[in-house]
Short mmCIF file of N, CA and C in Angstrom, two decimals:
data_model
loop_
_atom_site.label_atom_id
_atom_site.label_comp_id
_atom_site.label_asym_id
_atom_site.label_seq_id
_atom_site.Cartn_x
_atom_site.Cartn_y
_atom_site.Cartn_z
N MET A 10 0.85 -1.18 0.00
CA MET A 10 0.00 0.00 0.00
C MET A 10 0.89 1.24 0.00
N ILE A 11 0.65 2.13 -0.92
CA ILE A 11 1.43 3.37 -1.01
C ILE A 11 0.66 4.48 -0.31
N VAL A 12 1.25 5.01 0.77
CA VAL A 12 0.62 6.05 1.58
C VAL A 12 1.55 7.26 1.63
N ILE A 13 1.02 8.40 1.24
CA ILE A 13 1.76 9.67 1.26
C ILE A 13 1.20 10.51 2.40
N SER A 14 2.06 11.26 3.08
CA SER A 14 1.56 12.13 4.15
C SER A 14 2.02 13.57 3.96
N ASP A 15 1.12 14.48 4.32
CA ASP A 15 1.43 15.90 4.44
C ASP A 15 1.94 16.12 5.87
N THR A 16 2.34 17.31 6.18
CA THR A 16 2.96 17.65 7.46
C THR A 16 1.99 17.57 8.64
N SER A 17 0.80 18.12 8.49
CA SER A 17 -0.09 18.31 9.64
C SER A 17 -0.50 17.01 10.31
N VAL A 18 -0.70 15.95 9.55
CA VAL A 18 -1.07 14.68 10.16
C VAL A 18 0.03 14.20 11.10
N ILE A 19 1.27 14.35 10.66
CA ILE A 19 2.42 13.93 11.46
C ILE A 19 2.55 14.79 12.71
N THR A 20 2.48 16.10 12.56
CA THR A 20 2.66 16.97 13.73
C THR A 20 1.50 16.83 14.72
N ASN A 21 0.28 16.67 14.21
CA ASN A 21 -0.86 16.51 15.11
C ASN A 21 -0.80 15.20 15.88
N LEU A 22 -0.48 14.11 15.21
CA LEU A 22 -0.37 12.83 15.92
C LEU A 22 0.79 12.86 16.92
N ALA A 23 1.90 13.47 16.53
CA ALA A 23 3.05 13.58 17.45
C ALA A 23 2.69 14.43 18.66
N ALA A 24 1.90 15.48 18.46
CA ALA A 24 1.52 16.38 19.56
C ALA A 24 0.73 15.65 20.64
N ILE A 25 -0.01 14.61 20.25
CA ILE A 25 -0.79 13.86 21.24
C ILE A 25 -0.15 12.49 21.53
N GLN A 26 1.13 12.36 21.20
CA GLN A 26 1.91 11.15 21.45
C GLN A 26 1.31 9.90 20.81
N HIS A 27 0.77 10.04 19.60
CA HIS A 27 0.20 8.90 18.89
C HIS A 27 0.74 8.74 17.47
N LEU A 28 1.94 9.24 17.23
CA LEU A 28 2.57 9.09 15.93
C LEU A 28 2.80 7.62 15.60
N TYR A 29 2.94 6.80 16.63
CA TYR A 29 3.16 5.36 16.44
C TYR A 29 2.02 4.68 15.67
N LEU A 30 0.87 5.33 15.58
CA LEU A 30 -0.25 4.73 14.85
C LEU A 30 0.04 4.61 13.36
N LEU A 31 0.82 5.54 12.80
CA LEU A 31 1.07 5.51 11.35
C LEU A 31 1.75 4.23 10.90
N PRO A 32 2.88 3.82 11.50
CA PRO A 32 3.47 2.55 11.04
C PRO A 32 2.61 1.33 11.40
N GLN A 33 1.83 1.42 12.46
CA GLN A 33 0.97 0.29 12.80
C GLN A 33 -0.16 0.13 11.79
N LEU A 34 -0.67 1.24 11.27
CA LEU A 34 -1.75 1.17 10.28
C LEU A 34 -1.24 0.91 8.87
N TYR A 35 -0.11 1.54 8.52
CA TYR A 35 0.30 1.55 7.11
C TYR A 35 1.69 0.96 6.84
N ASN A 36 2.37 0.48 7.86
CA ASN A 36 3.73 -0.06 7.75
C ASN A 36 4.74 1.01 7.37
N GLN A 37 4.53 1.67 6.25
CA GLN A 37 5.46 2.69 5.79
C GLN A 37 4.67 3.86 5.19
N ILE A 38 5.19 5.07 5.39
CA ILE A 38 4.62 6.22 4.70
C ILE A 38 5.73 6.91 3.93
N ILE A 39 5.32 7.59 2.88
CA ILE A 39 6.25 8.35 2.05
C ILE A 39 5.91 9.82 2.23
N ILE A 40 6.94 10.63 2.43
CA ILE A 40 6.73 12.07 2.49
C ILE A 40 7.62 12.74 1.45
N PRO A 41 7.10 13.80 0.83
CA PRO A 41 7.94 14.54 -0.10
C PRO A 41 8.98 15.35 0.65
N GLU A 42 10.00 15.78 -0.06
CA GLU A 42 11.09 16.55 0.56
C GLU A 42 10.59 17.80 1.27
N ALA A 43 9.61 18.49 0.70
CA ALA A 43 9.10 19.72 1.33
C ALA A 43 8.48 19.43 2.68
N VAL A 44 7.78 18.32 2.81
CA VAL A 44 7.19 17.94 4.10
C VAL A 44 8.30 17.64 5.10
N TYR A 45 9.31 16.92 4.66
CA TYR A 45 10.45 16.63 5.54
C TYR A 45 11.08 17.93 6.03
N ARG A 46 11.29 18.87 5.12
CA ARG A 46 11.89 20.16 5.50
C ARG A 46 10.97 20.93 6.46
N GLU A 47 9.64 20.88 6.22
CA GLU A 47 8.71 21.56 7.13
C GLU A 47 8.79 20.97 8.54
N LEU A 48 9.16 19.70 8.62
CA LEU A 48 9.25 19.04 9.92
C LEU A 48 10.59 19.26 10.61
N VAL A 49 11.68 19.30 9.85
CA VAL A 49 13.00 19.31 10.50
C VAL A 49 13.75 20.63 10.39
N ASP A 50 13.48 21.43 9.39
CA ASP A 50 14.20 22.70 9.22
C ASP A 50 13.44 23.84 9.86
N ILE A 51 13.07 23.66 11.11
CA ILE A 51 12.25 24.67 11.79
C ILE A 51 12.77 24.83 13.22
N ASP A 52 12.80 26.08 13.66
CA ASP A 52 13.27 26.36 15.00
C ASP A 52 12.27 27.32 15.65
N PRO A 53 11.68 26.98 16.76
CA PRO A 53 11.89 25.75 17.51
C PRO A 53 11.27 24.55 16.82
N PRO A 54 11.71 23.36 17.19
CA PRO A 54 11.16 22.14 16.58
C PRO A 54 9.65 22.02 16.80
N VAL A 55 8.98 21.37 15.87
CA VAL A 55 7.55 21.09 15.99
C VAL A 55 7.37 19.66 16.47
N PRO A 56 6.18 19.31 16.97
CA PRO A 56 5.97 17.91 17.34
C PRO A 56 6.24 17.00 16.13
N GLY A 57 7.01 15.97 16.35
CA GLY A 57 7.33 15.03 15.28
C GLY A 57 8.71 15.24 14.68
N THR A 58 9.35 16.38 14.95
CA THR A 58 10.66 16.67 14.35
C THR A 58 11.66 15.55 14.63
N LEU A 59 11.86 15.23 15.88
CA LEU A 59 12.86 14.21 16.24
C LEU A 59 12.42 12.82 15.80
N GLU A 60 11.15 12.53 15.97
CA GLU A 60 10.63 11.20 15.63
C GLU A 60 10.79 10.89 14.14
N ILE A 61 10.50 11.86 13.30
CA ILE A 61 10.59 11.64 11.85
C ILE A 61 12.03 11.44 11.42
N GLN A 62 12.95 12.16 12.02
CA GLN A 62 14.37 12.00 11.66
C GLN A 62 14.88 10.60 11.99
N ALA A 63 14.29 9.96 13.00
CA ALA A 63 14.75 8.64 13.41
C ALA A 63 13.87 7.50 12.91
N ALA A 64 12.77 7.81 12.25
CA ALA A 64 11.78 6.79 11.88
C ALA A 64 12.24 5.96 10.67
N SER A 65 12.34 4.67 10.88
CA SER A 65 12.70 3.77 9.77
C SER A 65 11.50 3.52 8.85
N TRP A 66 10.30 3.87 9.28
CA TRP A 66 9.09 3.62 8.51
C TRP A 66 8.71 4.80 7.61
N VAL A 67 9.57 5.81 7.55
CA VAL A 67 9.33 6.97 6.70
C VAL A 67 10.33 6.96 5.55
N GLU A 68 9.81 7.15 4.35
CA GLU A 68 10.66 7.28 3.17
C GLU A 68 10.46 8.67 2.59
N ILE A 69 11.55 9.35 2.31
CA ILE A 69 11.49 10.70 1.74
C ILE A 69 11.71 10.59 0.24
N ARG A 70 10.82 11.20 -0.54
CA ARG A 70 10.91 11.14 -2.00
C ARG A 70 10.89 12.53 -2.60
N GLN A 71 11.57 12.67 -3.70
CA GLN A 71 11.58 13.92 -4.45
C GLN A 71 10.46 13.88 -5.49
N VAL A 72 9.73 14.97 -5.62
CA VAL A 72 8.70 15.09 -6.64
C VAL A 72 9.38 15.36 -7.98
N VAL A 73 8.99 14.61 -9.00
CA VAL A 73 9.57 14.77 -10.33
C VAL A 73 8.87 15.88 -11.10
N ASN A 74 7.53 15.89 -11.08
CA ASN A 74 6.77 16.83 -11.88
C ASN A 74 6.58 18.15 -11.14
N ARG A 75 7.54 19.05 -11.29
CA ARG A 75 7.49 20.34 -10.59
C ARG A 75 6.34 21.22 -11.11
N GLY A 76 5.92 20.98 -12.35
CA GLY A 76 4.82 21.76 -12.91
C GLY A 76 3.53 21.59 -12.12
N VAL A 77 3.26 20.37 -11.66
CA VAL A 77 2.06 20.12 -10.85
C VAL A 77 2.16 20.88 -9.53
N VAL A 78 3.34 20.85 -8.93
CA VAL A 78 3.55 21.55 -7.66
C VAL A 78 3.32 23.05 -7.85
N GLU A 79 3.91 23.60 -8.90
CA GLU A 79 3.75 25.04 -9.15
C GLU A 79 2.30 25.41 -9.43
N ARG A 80 1.57 24.57 -10.18
CA ARG A 80 0.16 24.84 -10.45
C ARG A 80 -0.66 24.83 -9.16
N LEU A 81 -0.40 23.84 -8.30
CA LEU A 81 -1.14 23.75 -7.04
C LEU A 81 -0.86 24.96 -6.15
N GLN A 82 0.38 25.41 -6.14
CA GLN A 82 0.71 26.59 -5.34
C GLN A 82 0.07 27.85 -5.93
N ARG A 83 0.13 28.00 -7.23
CA ARG A 83 -0.36 29.20 -7.89
C ARG A 83 -1.89 29.23 -7.96
N ASP A 84 -2.48 28.16 -8.49
CA ASP A 84 -3.92 28.18 -8.79
C ASP A 84 -4.79 27.82 -7.60
N VAL A 85 -4.31 26.92 -6.76
CA VAL A 85 -5.12 26.46 -5.62
C VAL A 85 -4.67 27.15 -4.32
N ARG A 86 -3.50 27.78 -4.38
CA ARG A 86 -2.92 28.48 -3.23
C ARG A 86 -2.61 27.55 -2.06
N LEU A 87 -2.05 26.39 -2.40
CA LEU A 87 -1.60 25.47 -1.37
C LEU A 87 -0.16 25.78 -1.01
N ASP A 88 0.25 25.40 0.19
CA ASP A 88 1.65 25.60 0.53
C ASP A 88 2.50 24.53 -0.14
N LEU A 89 3.81 24.66 -0.03
CA LEU A 89 4.71 23.76 -0.75
C LEU A 89 4.55 22.31 -0.29
N GLY A 90 4.42 22.07 1.01
CA GLY A 90 4.27 20.70 1.51
C GLY A 90 3.02 20.02 0.98
N GLU A 91 1.90 20.71 1.05
CA GLU A 91 0.64 20.16 0.53
C GLU A 91 0.74 19.92 -0.97
N SER A 92 1.32 20.87 -1.67
CA SER A 92 1.46 20.74 -3.13
C SER A 92 2.31 19.55 -3.50
N GLU A 93 3.44 19.39 -2.82
CA GLU A 93 4.31 18.25 -3.11
C GLU A 93 3.65 16.93 -2.71
N ALA A 94 2.92 16.92 -1.60
CA ALA A 94 2.25 15.68 -1.17
C ALA A 94 1.22 15.24 -2.21
N ILE A 95 0.44 16.17 -2.72
CA ILE A 95 -0.56 15.85 -3.75
C ILE A 95 0.14 15.42 -5.04
N ALA A 96 1.17 16.15 -5.44
CA ALA A 96 1.90 15.80 -6.67
C ALA A 96 2.52 14.41 -6.56
N LEU A 97 3.09 14.10 -5.41
CA LEU A 97 3.71 12.79 -5.21
C LEU A 97 2.66 11.69 -5.21
N ALA A 98 1.50 11.96 -4.61
CA ALA A 98 0.41 10.98 -4.63
C ALA A 98 -0.01 10.67 -6.06
N LEU A 99 -0.05 11.69 -6.90
CA LEU A 99 -0.38 11.49 -8.32
C LEU A 99 0.72 10.70 -9.03
N GLU A 100 1.97 11.09 -8.82
CA GLU A 100 3.09 10.42 -9.49
C GLU A 100 3.19 8.95 -9.14
N LEU A 101 2.98 8.63 -7.87
CA LEU A 101 3.16 7.25 -7.40
C LEU A 101 1.85 6.46 -7.45
N ASN A 102 0.78 7.09 -7.92
CA ASN A 102 -0.54 6.46 -7.92
C ASN A 102 -0.84 5.89 -6.53
N ALA A 103 -0.70 6.76 -5.54
CA ALA A 103 -0.83 6.35 -4.14
C ALA A 103 -2.21 5.80 -3.84
N ASP A 104 -2.25 4.89 -2.89
CA ASP A 104 -3.51 4.33 -2.42
C ASP A 104 -4.22 5.29 -1.46
N LEU A 105 -3.43 6.16 -0.79
CA LEU A 105 -4.00 7.02 0.24
C LEU A 105 -3.09 8.22 0.46
N LEU A 106 -3.72 9.39 0.63
CA LEU A 106 -3.02 10.61 1.00
C LEU A 106 -3.52 11.05 2.36
N LEU A 107 -2.60 11.26 3.30
CA LEU A 107 -2.94 11.73 4.64
C LEU A 107 -2.80 13.26 4.64
N ILE A 108 -3.93 13.94 4.76
CA ILE A 108 -3.94 15.40 4.67
C ILE A 108 -5.15 15.94 5.43
N ASP A 109 -4.96 17.06 6.12
CA ASP A 109 -6.04 17.63 6.91
C ASP A 109 -6.57 18.96 6.38
N GLU A 110 -5.74 19.76 5.77
CA GLU A 110 -6.16 21.10 5.37
C GLU A 110 -7.29 21.04 4.34
N ARG A 111 -8.28 21.87 4.55
CA ARG A 111 -9.51 21.84 3.75
C ARG A 111 -9.26 22.01 2.25
N ARG A 112 -8.49 23.03 1.88
CA ARG A 112 -8.25 23.28 0.46
C ARG A 112 -7.48 22.14 -0.18
N GLY A 113 -6.48 21.63 0.52
CA GLY A 113 -5.70 20.51 0.01
C GLY A 113 -6.54 19.26 -0.14
N ARG A 114 -7.40 19.00 0.82
CA ARG A 114 -8.29 17.84 0.75
C ARG A 114 -9.23 17.95 -0.44
N ALA A 115 -9.79 19.16 -0.63
CA ALA A 115 -10.73 19.37 -1.73
C ALA A 115 -10.05 19.15 -3.07
N GLU A 116 -8.83 19.65 -3.22
CA GLU A 116 -8.11 19.50 -4.49
C GLU A 116 -7.72 18.04 -4.72
N ALA A 117 -7.23 17.36 -3.68
CA ALA A 117 -6.87 15.95 -3.81
C ALA A 117 -8.10 15.12 -4.21
N ASP A 118 -9.22 15.42 -3.58
CA ASP A 118 -10.46 14.72 -3.91
C ASP A 118 -10.86 14.98 -5.36
N ARG A 119 -10.74 16.23 -5.79
CA ARG A 119 -11.06 16.60 -7.17
C ARG A 119 -10.18 15.84 -8.17
N LEU A 120 -8.94 15.57 -7.76
CA LEU A 120 -7.99 14.87 -8.63
C LEU A 120 -8.13 13.34 -8.53
N GLY A 121 -9.08 12.88 -7.72
CA GLY A 121 -9.33 11.44 -7.61
C GLY A 121 -8.41 10.70 -6.66
N ILE A 122 -7.77 11.44 -5.76
CA ILE A 122 -6.88 10.82 -4.78
C ILE A 122 -7.69 10.48 -3.53
N ARG A 123 -7.55 9.25 -3.05
CA ARG A 123 -8.24 8.84 -1.82
C ARG A 123 -7.53 9.49 -0.64
N ILE A 124 -8.29 10.11 0.24
CA ILE A 124 -7.71 10.88 1.35
C ILE A 124 -8.28 10.45 2.69
N THR A 125 -7.50 10.71 3.73
CA THR A 125 -7.98 10.66 5.10
C THR A 125 -7.12 11.63 5.89
N GLY A 126 -7.59 11.98 7.06
CA GLY A 126 -6.84 12.89 7.93
C GLY A 126 -6.71 12.30 9.31
N VAL A 127 -6.33 13.14 10.24
CA VAL A 127 -6.12 12.69 11.61
C VAL A 127 -7.37 12.02 12.18
N LEU A 128 -8.54 12.60 11.96
CA LEU A 128 -9.77 12.01 12.51
C LEU A 128 -10.02 10.63 11.90
N GLY A 129 -9.83 10.49 10.61
CA GLY A 129 -9.99 9.19 9.96
C GLY A 129 -8.99 8.17 10.47
N ILE A 130 -7.78 8.62 10.73
CA ILE A 130 -6.75 7.74 11.28
C ILE A 130 -7.15 7.27 12.67
N LEU A 131 -7.68 8.16 13.48
CA LEU A 131 -8.12 7.76 14.83
C LEU A 131 -9.30 6.79 14.76
N VAL A 132 -10.24 7.04 13.87
CA VAL A 132 -11.38 6.13 13.71
C VAL A 132 -10.88 4.74 13.29
N GLU A 133 -9.99 4.69 12.31
CA GLU A 133 -9.45 3.41 11.85
C GLU A 133 -8.63 2.74 12.93
N SER A 134 -7.92 3.51 13.72
CA SER A 134 -7.12 2.95 14.81
C SER A 134 -8.00 2.28 15.86
N LYS A 135 -9.14 2.90 16.15
CA LYS A 135 -10.06 2.27 17.10
C LYS A 135 -10.68 1.02 16.48
N ARG A 136 -11.03 1.09 15.20
CA ARG A 136 -11.61 -0.07 14.52
C ARG A 136 -10.65 -1.26 14.57
N GLN A 137 -9.35 -0.99 14.48
CA GLN A 137 -8.34 -2.05 14.52
C GLN A 137 -7.83 -2.33 15.93
N ASN A 138 -8.51 -1.76 16.93
CA ASN A 138 -8.16 -1.96 18.34
C ASN A 138 -6.74 -1.52 18.69
N LEU A 139 -6.27 -0.46 18.03
CA LEU A 139 -4.96 0.09 18.34
C LEU A 139 -5.07 1.15 19.43
N ILE A 140 -6.26 1.72 19.59
CA ILE A 140 -6.56 2.66 20.66
C ILE A 140 -7.90 2.27 21.27
N ILE A 141 -8.12 2.71 22.49
CA ILE A 141 -9.35 2.36 23.20
C ILE A 141 -10.48 3.33 22.86
N ALA A 142 -10.13 4.62 22.76
CA ALA A 142 -11.16 5.64 22.55
C ALA A 142 -10.64 6.77 21.67
N VAL A 143 -11.53 7.35 20.91
CA VAL A 143 -11.22 8.45 20.01
C VAL A 143 -11.44 9.80 20.71
N LYS A 144 -12.50 9.91 21.48
CA LYS A 144 -12.91 11.20 22.07
C LYS A 144 -11.79 11.90 22.85
N PRO A 145 -11.09 11.22 23.76
CA PRO A 145 -10.04 11.95 24.50
C PRO A 145 -8.90 12.42 23.59
N LEU A 146 -8.65 11.69 22.52
CA LEU A 146 -7.58 12.09 21.61
C LEU A 146 -7.99 13.30 20.78
N VAL A 147 -9.24 13.33 20.34
CA VAL A 147 -9.74 14.50 19.60
C VAL A 147 -9.74 15.72 20.54
N ASN A 148 -10.18 15.52 21.77
CA ASN A 148 -10.18 16.61 22.73
C ASN A 148 -8.76 17.12 22.98
N SER A 149 -7.80 16.22 23.03
CA SER A 149 -6.40 16.59 23.21
C SER A 149 -5.88 17.36 21.99
N LEU A 150 -6.26 16.93 20.79
CA LEU A 150 -5.88 17.66 19.58
C LEU A 150 -6.40 19.10 19.61
N ILE A 151 -7.65 19.24 20.01
CA ILE A 151 -8.27 20.56 20.07
C ILE A 151 -7.56 21.44 21.11
N ALA A 152 -7.21 20.84 22.24
CA ALA A 152 -6.59 21.60 23.33
C ALA A 152 -5.12 21.93 23.06
N THR A 153 -4.38 21.02 22.45
CA THR A 153 -2.93 21.22 22.35
C THR A 153 -2.43 21.65 20.98
N SER A 154 -3.17 21.37 19.94
CA SER A 154 -2.65 21.59 18.59
C SER A 154 -3.43 22.62 17.80
N GLU A 155 -4.31 23.35 18.46
CA GLU A 155 -5.16 24.30 17.74
C GLU A 155 -5.89 23.62 16.58
N PHE A 156 -6.20 22.35 16.76
CA PHE A 156 -6.92 21.55 15.76
C PHE A 156 -8.36 22.01 15.77
N ARG A 157 -8.87 22.34 14.59
CA ARG A 157 -10.24 22.84 14.48
C ARG A 157 -11.14 21.75 13.90
N VAL A 158 -12.25 21.53 14.57
CA VAL A 158 -13.24 20.58 14.08
C VAL A 158 -14.62 21.14 14.44
N SER A 159 -15.52 21.13 13.46
CA SER A 159 -16.86 21.66 13.72
C SER A 159 -17.58 20.75 14.71
N SER A 160 -18.55 21.31 15.38
CA SER A 160 -19.30 20.51 16.35
C SER A 160 -20.06 19.39 15.64
N ALA A 161 -20.50 19.64 14.40
CA ALA A 161 -21.21 18.60 13.64
C ALA A 161 -20.27 17.44 13.29
N LEU A 162 -19.06 17.76 12.85
CA LEU A 162 -18.10 16.70 12.52
C LEU A 162 -17.66 15.96 13.78
N TYR A 163 -17.46 16.69 14.86
CA TYR A 163 -17.10 16.08 16.14
C TYR A 163 -18.15 15.05 16.55
N ALA A 164 -19.41 15.44 16.48
CA ALA A 164 -20.50 14.53 16.83
C ALA A 164 -20.56 13.34 15.88
N LEU A 165 -20.38 13.58 14.59
CA LEU A 165 -20.40 12.50 13.59
C LEU A 165 -19.30 11.48 13.85
N ILE A 166 -18.09 11.95 14.13
CA ILE A 166 -16.95 11.07 14.39
C ILE A 166 -17.22 10.23 15.64
N LEU A 167 -17.68 10.86 16.69
CA LEU A 167 -17.94 10.12 17.93
C LEU A 167 -19.08 9.13 17.76
N ASP A 168 -20.09 9.49 16.98
CA ASP A 168 -21.18 8.57 16.67
C ASP A 168 -20.66 7.35 15.89
N ARG A 169 -19.76 7.61 14.94
CA ARG A 169 -19.21 6.55 14.10
C ARG A 169 -18.44 5.51 14.92
N VAL A 170 -17.84 5.95 16.03
CA VAL A 170 -17.07 5.02 16.87
C VAL A 170 -17.80 4.65 18.16
N ASP A 171 -19.10 4.92 18.18
CA ASP A 171 -19.95 4.59 19.34
C ASP A 171 -19.46 5.23 20.64
N GLU A 172 -19.08 6.49 20.55
CA GLU A 172 -18.64 7.20 21.75
C GLU A 172 -19.48 8.45 22.00
N SER A 173 -20.63 8.56 21.35
CA SER A 173 -21.43 9.78 21.48
C SER A 173 -22.18 9.85 22.75
#
């Protein structure tokens, strides 16, 4: 299974000490160079900086088609990490793109890329019995990572995992 990740999924899971879910769910993830730089070339470090540098389950890839990246940045106004993640997902015909930002998700969906984000990862983790509950983790994301989720989506997610 080819899984590409944008930055926010990694930093959000790391912020709540659940980055370990990614290799348990997907064995390996691929990140484009821009995502790697967003994670490690930053001072002060962000959640996930140290973990990603040491993770054997992360592969860093260079995007070949720079034209797609430039179009996504110019026309859709995505940042470099999101643009490279979407471009890499297209190049590798990825099975899944891990992305949370609304505009990036909408564009990936428009391009026919299967997507999920942190909430989907938590739902799947509970389904596979990797975590006991979703609600405290979502609450932690909201409290510690400035993670925004509408009350309707919050209720839907909790209903989906029988925690409402």
